[in-house]
């Protein structure tokens, strides 16, 4: 079937089989390999992208279901060749070691900061709990996100949602 996907602000008309996952279409058909393919089961978060501003695991989403939605990948964050402020914060705070999980971590953090511009440390931990870092760079990742949210280290900042919408539950958060 023919679908039109809007990825990083650009329209792409593609003929796709209905069972194709968004992850595979992004990587294979569109060449956007910043979105990583690791578990392909929604367990690691490396494939996180934004779908209309909401963080989703692209390995669990059928591409044909995304027609008419805005899809943002890690490649869509840079502006005029400059890193997004969150990408820059990850670099400044050493929020990456091998870098493999970094695109998914950043995309999940973008969604979190859109909902909670000044998150608490606990909110950041909860918001990124579905994204695994096998190198163990969590303290630096949290520092990077908090620095963007608060303009500094962000510790002690109370999170305030930007809307009355409750946050989308994370299946990996465990509790609350």
PDB file of C-alpha atoms in Angstrom:
ATOM      1  CA  UNK A   1       0.000   0.000   0.000  1.00  0.00           C
ATOM      2  CA  UNK A   2       1.154   3.550  -0.631  1.00  0.00           C
ATOM      3  CA  UNK A   3       1.552   5.780   2.406  1.00  0.00           C
ATOM      4  CA  UNK A   4       2.896   9.249   2.967  1.00  0.00           C
ATOM      5  CA  UNK A   5       5.116   9.586   6.005  1.00  0.00           C
ATOM      6  CA  UNK A   6       6.269  12.937   7.346  1.00  0.00           C
ATOM      7  CA  UNK A   7       9.714  12.390   8.805  1.00  0.00           C
ATOM      8  CA  UNK A   8      11.773  15.250  10.205  1.00  0.00           C
ATOM      9  CA  UNK A   9       9.527  17.712   8.400  1.00  0.00           C
ATOM     10  CA  UNK A  10       9.907  16.060   4.989  1.00  0.00           C
ATOM     11  CA  UNK A  11       7.163  14.142   3.198  1.00  0.00           C
ATOM     12  CA  UNK A  12       8.014  10.674   1.870  1.00  0.00           C
ATOM     13  CA  UNK A  13       5.631   8.731  -0.373  1.00  0.00           C
ATOM     14  CA  UNK A  14       6.418   5.025   0.008  1.00  0.00           C
ATOM     15  CA  UNK A  15       4.957   1.724  -1.085  1.00  0.00           C
ATOM     16  CA  UNK A  16       4.989  -0.437   2.037  1.00  0.00           C
ATOM     17  CA  UNK A  17       3.802  -3.847   3.036  1.00  0.00           C
ATOM     18  CA  UNK A  18       1.322  -3.422   5.918  1.00  0.00           C
ATOM     19  CA  UNK A  19       3.424  -5.447   8.395  1.00  0.00           C
ATOM     20  CA  UNK A  20       6.586  -3.276   8.116  1.00  0.00           C
ATOM     21  CA  UNK A  21       7.729  -1.695  11.352  1.00  0.00           C
ATOM     22  CA  UNK A  22       8.492   2.006  11.490  1.00  0.00           C
ATOM     23  CA  UNK A  23      12.015   1.173  12.694  1.00  0.00           C
ATOM     24  CA  UNK A  24      12.824  -0.778   9.539  1.00  0.00           C
ATOM     25  CA  UNK A  25      11.291   1.810   7.217  1.00  0.00           C
ATOM     26  CA  UNK A  26      13.309   4.587   8.855  1.00  0.00           C
ATOM     27  CA  UNK A  27      16.578   2.661   8.669  1.00  0.00           C
ATOM     28  CA  UNK A  28      16.235   0.779   5.366  1.00  0.00           C
ATOM     29  CA  UNK A  29      13.918   2.835   3.172  1.00  0.00           C
ATOM     30  CA  UNK A  30      14.889   6.310   4.392  1.00  0.00           C
ATOM     31  CA  UNK A  31      18.495   5.666   5.460  1.00  0.00           C
ATOM     32  CA  UNK A  32      17.990   7.209   8.909  1.00  0.00           C
ATOM     33  CA  UNK A  33      20.272   4.897  10.838  1.00  0.00           C
ATOM     34  CA  UNK A  34      20.515   7.029  13.973  1.00  0.00           C
ATOM     35  CA  UNK A  35      17.478   5.125  15.214  1.00  0.00           C
ATOM     36  CA  UNK A  36      19.062   1.923  16.489  1.00  0.00           C
ATOM     37  CA  UNK A  37      17.798  -1.627  16.063  1.00  0.00           C
ATOM     38  CA  UNK A  38      18.690  -3.692  19.123  1.00  0.00           C
ATOM     39  CA  UNK A  39      15.999  -5.836  20.740  1.00  0.00           C
ATOM     40  CA  UNK A  40      13.136  -5.290  18.234  1.00  0.00           C
ATOM     41  CA  UNK A  41      10.734  -6.119  21.115  1.00  0.00           C
ATOM     42  CA  UNK A  42      10.273  -2.812  22.929  1.00  0.00           C
ATOM     43  CA  UNK A  43      12.600  -3.702  25.773  1.00  0.00           C
ATOM     44  CA  UNK A  44      15.610  -1.394  25.339  1.00  0.00           C
ATOM     45  CA  UNK A  45      14.426   1.967  23.964  1.00  0.00           C
ATOM     46  CA  UNK A  46      17.281   2.318  21.460  1.00  0.00           C
ATOM     47  CA  UNK A  47      14.735   2.784  18.665  1.00  0.00           C
ATOM     48  CA  UNK A  48      12.822   5.614  20.379  1.00  0.00           C
ATOM     49  CA  UNK A  49      11.473   8.292  18.042  1.00  0.00           C
ATOM     50  CA  UNK A  50       8.847  10.984  18.481  1.00  0.00           C
ATOM     51  CA  UNK A  51       5.420  10.434  16.975  1.00  0.00           C
ATOM     52  CA  UNK A  52       3.559  13.737  17.170  1.00  0.00           C
ATOM     53  CA  UNK A  53       5.884  14.654  20.027  1.00  0.00           C
ATOM     54  CA  UNK A  54       5.305  11.471  22.009  1.00  0.00           C
ATOM     55  CA  UNK A  55       8.178   9.049  22.560  1.00  0.00           C
ATOM     56  CA  UNK A  56       7.448   5.640  21.018  1.00  0.00           C
ATOM     57  CA  UNK A  57       9.475   2.517  20.393  1.00  0.00           C
ATOM     58  CA  UNK A  58       9.616   2.425  16.596  1.00  0.00           C
ATOM     59  CA  UNK A  59      10.116  -1.355  16.692  1.00  0.00           C
ATOM     60  CA  UNK A  60       6.548  -1.710  18.025  1.00  0.00           C
ATOM     61  CA  UNK A  61       4.820   0.656  15.591  1.00  0.00           C
ATOM     62  CA  UNK A  62       3.648  -0.298  12.112  1.00  0.00           C
ATOM     63  CA  UNK A  63       4.793   2.283   9.588  1.00  0.00           C
ATOM     64  CA  UNK A  64       1.402   2.402   7.847  1.00  0.00           C
ATOM     65  CA  UNK A  65      -0.169   3.517  11.141  1.00  0.00           C
ATOM     66  CA  UNK A  66       1.970   6.664  11.068  1.00  0.00           C
ATOM     67  CA  UNK A  67       0.467   8.201   7.955  1.00  0.00           C
ATOM     68  CA  UNK A  68      -0.445  11.809   8.671  1.00  0.00           C
ATOM     69  CA  UNK A  69       1.626  11.965  11.857  1.00  0.00           C
ATOM     70  CA  UNK A  70       4.826  13.920  12.449  1.00  0.00           C
ATOM     71  CA  UNK A  71       7.750  11.535  12.979  1.00  0.00           C
ATOM     72  CA  UNK A  72      10.960  12.949  14.438  1.00  0.00           C
ATOM     73  CA  UNK A  73      14.192  10.981  14.573  1.00  0.00           C
ATOM     74  CA  UNK A  74      17.535  11.933  16.090  1.00  0.00           C
ATOM     75  CA  UNK A  75      18.577  13.262  12.670  1.00  0.00           C
ATOM     76  CA  UNK A  76      15.710  15.754  12.817  1.00  0.00           C
ATOM     77  CA  UNK A  77      16.979  17.532  15.921  1.00  0.00           C
ATOM     78  CA  UNK A  78      19.917  19.446  14.464  1.00  0.00           C
ATOM     79  CA  UNK A  79      19.277  22.914  13.098  1.00  0.00           C
ATOM     80  CA  UNK A  80      21.504  24.485  10.441  1.00  0.00           C
ATOM     81  CA  UNK A  81      24.257  21.997  11.205  1.00  0.00           C
ATOM     82  CA  UNK A  82      24.167  22.761  14.941  1.00  0.00           C
ATOM     83  CA  UNK A  83      23.368  20.221  17.622  1.00  0.00           C
ATOM     84  CA  UNK A  84      20.115  20.539  19.522  1.00  0.00           C
ATOM     85  CA  UNK A  85      20.629  21.833  23.083  1.00  0.00           C
ATOM     86  CA  UNK A  86      19.903  18.372  24.492  1.00  0.00           C
ATOM     87  CA  UNK A  87      22.414  16.729  22.157  1.00  0.00           C
ATOM     88  CA  UNK A  88      24.975  19.317  23.208  1.00  0.00           C
ATOM     89  CA  UNK A  89      24.203  18.678  26.894  1.00  0.00           C
ATOM     90  CA  UNK A  90      24.856  14.954  26.405  1.00  0.00           C
ATOM     91  CA  UNK A  91      28.276  15.833  24.991  1.00  0.00           C
ATOM     92  CA  UNK A  92      29.050  18.398  27.704  1.00  0.00           C
ATOM     93  CA  UNK A  93      28.047  16.042  30.541  1.00  0.00           C
ATOM     94  CA  UNK A  94      29.585  12.877  29.030  1.00  0.00           C
ATOM     95  CA  UNK A  95      26.090  11.395  28.811  1.00  0.00           C
ATOM     96  CA  UNK A  96      27.384   8.768  26.435  1.00  0.00           C
ATOM     97  CA  UNK A  97      30.133   6.230  26.409  1.00  0.00           C
ATOM     98  CA  UNK A  98      29.721   3.912  23.457  1.00  0.00           C
ATOM     99  CA  UNK A  99      26.930   6.154  22.135  1.00  0.00           C
ATOM    100  CA  UNK A 100      24.708   3.321  20.954  1.00  0.00           C
ATOM    101  CA  UNK A 101      21.776   4.083  23.271  1.00  0.00           C
ATOM    102  CA  UNK A 102      22.236   7.843  22.997  1.00  0.00           C
ATOM    103  CA  UNK A 103      19.761   8.558  20.157  1.00  0.00           C
ATOM    104  CA  UNK A 104      16.964   6.741  21.986  1.00  0.00           C
ATOM    105  CA  UNK A 105      17.864   8.377  25.303  1.00  0.00           C
ATOM    106  CA  UNK A 106      17.827  11.823  23.692  1.00  0.00           C
ATOM    107  CA  UNK A 107      14.495  11.265  21.952  1.00  0.00           C
ATOM    108  CA  UNK A 108      12.880  10.030  25.180  1.00  0.00           C
ATOM    109  CA  UNK A 109      14.341  13.045  26.996  1.00  0.00           C
ATOM    110  CA  UNK A 110      12.963  15.426  24.327  1.00  0.00           C
ATOM    111  CA  UNK A 111       9.457  14.105  24.955  1.00  0.00           C
ATOM    112  CA  UNK A 112       9.966  14.308  28.716  1.00  0.00           C
ATOM    113  CA  UNK A 113      11.186  17.913  28.576  1.00  0.00           C
ATOM    114  CA  UNK A 114       8.279  18.896  26.322  1.00  0.00           C
ATOM    115  CA  UNK A 115       5.873  17.688  29.017  1.00  0.00           C
ATOM    116  CA  UNK A 116       7.984  18.674  32.036  1.00  0.00           C
ATOM    117  CA  UNK A 117      10.291  21.574  31.105  1.00  0.00           C
ATOM    118  CA  UNK A 118      11.792  21.672  34.620  1.00  0.00           C
ATOM    119  CA  UNK A 119      11.763  18.038  35.749  1.00  0.00           C
ATOM    120  CA  UNK A 120      12.947  16.698  39.064  1.00  0.00           C
ATOM    121  CA  UNK A 121      15.640  14.035  39.150  1.00  0.00           C
ATOM    122  CA  UNK A 122      12.966  11.475  40.012  1.00  0.00           C
ATOM    123  CA  UNK A 123      10.883  12.526  36.990  1.00  0.00           C
ATOM    124  CA  UNK A 124      13.925  12.189  34.712  1.00  0.00           C
ATOM    125  CA  UNK A 125      14.676   8.724  36.080  1.00  0.00           C
ATOM    126  CA  UNK A 126      11.058   7.673  35.547  1.00  0.00           C
ATOM    127  CA  UNK A 127      10.867   9.256  32.092  1.00  0.00           C
ATOM    128  CA  UNK A 128      13.998   7.479  30.882  1.00  0.00           C
ATOM    129  CA  UNK A 129      13.363   4.176  32.648  1.00  0.00           C
ATOM    130  CA  UNK A 130      12.419   2.495  29.376  1.00  0.00           C
ATOM    131  CA  UNK A 131      15.787   3.308  27.814  1.00  0.00           C
ATOM    132  CA  UNK A 132      18.677   1.050  28.728  1.00  0.00           C
ATOM    133  CA  UNK A 133      22.334   2.082  28.844  1.00  0.00           C
ATOM    134  CA  UNK A 134      24.556  -0.954  29.011  1.00  0.00           C
ATOM    135  CA  UNK A 135      27.609   1.235  29.733  1.00  0.00           C
ATOM    136  CA  UNK A 136      26.052   2.561  32.933  1.00  0.00           C
ATOM    137  CA  UNK A 137      26.246   6.259  32.071  1.00  0.00           C
ATOM    138  CA  UNK A 138      22.958   6.981  33.858  1.00  0.00           C
ATOM    139  CA  UNK A 139      24.281   9.683  36.240  1.00  0.00           C
ATOM    140  CA  UNK A 140      25.735  11.651  33.319  1.00  0.00           C
ATOM    141  CA  UNK A 141      22.585  11.132  31.230  1.00  0.00           C
ATOM    142  CA  UNK A 142      20.418  12.427  34.085  1.00  0.00           C
ATOM    143  CA  UNK A 143      22.749  15.425  34.556  1.00  0.00           C
ATOM    144  CA  UNK A 144      22.502  16.256  30.858  1.00  0.00           C
ATOM    145  CA  UNK A 145      18.697  16.194  30.883  1.00  0.00           C
ATOM    146  CA  UNK A 146      18.472  18.175  34.117  1.00  0.00           C
ATOM    147  CA  UNK A 147      20.884  20.807  32.803  1.00  0.00           C
ATOM    148  CA  UNK A 148      18.663  21.483  29.803  1.00  0.00           C
ATOM    149  CA  UNK A 149      15.499  21.469  31.897  1.00  0.00           C
ATOM    150  CA  UNK A 150      16.757  23.855  34.544  1.00  0.00           C
ATOM    151  CA  UNK A 151      19.542  25.725  32.837  1.00  0.00           C
ATOM    152  CA  UNK A 152      21.907  24.240  35.431  1.00  0.00           C
ATOM    153  CA  UNK A 153      22.195  20.949  37.332  1.00  0.00           C
ATOM    154  CA  UNK A 154      18.458  21.093  38.068  1.00  0.00           C
ATOM    155  CA  UNK A 155      18.585  19.322  41.414  1.00  0.00           C
ATOM    156  CA  UNK A 156      15.715  20.262  43.654  1.00  0.00           C
ATOM    157  CA  UNK A 157      13.582  21.584  40.800  1.00  0.00           C
ATOM    158  CA  UNK A 158       9.922  20.666  41.033  1.00  0.00           C
ATOM    159  CA  UNK A 159       8.472  19.204  37.851  1.00  0.00           C
ATOM    160  CA  UNK A 160       5.515  21.017  36.395  1.00  0.00           C
ATOM    161  CA  UNK A 161       3.625  19.592  33.427  1.00  0.00           C
ATOM    162  CA  UNK A 162       2.964  21.943  30.527  1.00  0.00           C
ATOM    163  CA  UNK A 163      -0.540  20.547  30.059  1.00  0.00           C
ATOM    164  CA  UNK A 164      -3.275  18.924  32.084  1.00  0.00           C
ATOM    165  CA  UNK A 165      -2.616  15.650  30.267  1.00  0.00           C
ATOM    166  CA  UNK A 166      -1.221  12.911  32.516  1.00  0.00           C
ATOM    167  CA  UNK A 167       2.102  11.464  31.349  1.00  0.00           C
ATOM    168  CA  UNK A 168       1.898   8.332  29.235  1.00  0.00           C
ATOM    169  CA  UNK A 169       2.734   5.337  31.425  1.00  0.00           C
ATOM    170  CA  UNK A 170       6.006   3.617  30.653  1.00  0.00           C
ATOM    171  CA  UNK A 171       5.576  -0.180  30.622  1.00  0.00           C
ATOM    172  CA  UNK A 172       9.092  -0.553  32.017  1.00  0.00           C
ATOM    173  CA  UNK A 173       8.724   1.951  34.862  1.00  0.00           C
ATOM    174  CA  UNK A 174       7.408  -0.553  37.399  1.00  0.00           C
ATOM    175  CA  UNK A 175       4.939   1.000  39.772  1.00  0.00           C
ATOM    176  CA  UNK A 176       3.087   4.241  40.454  1.00  0.00           C
TER     177      UNK A 176
END
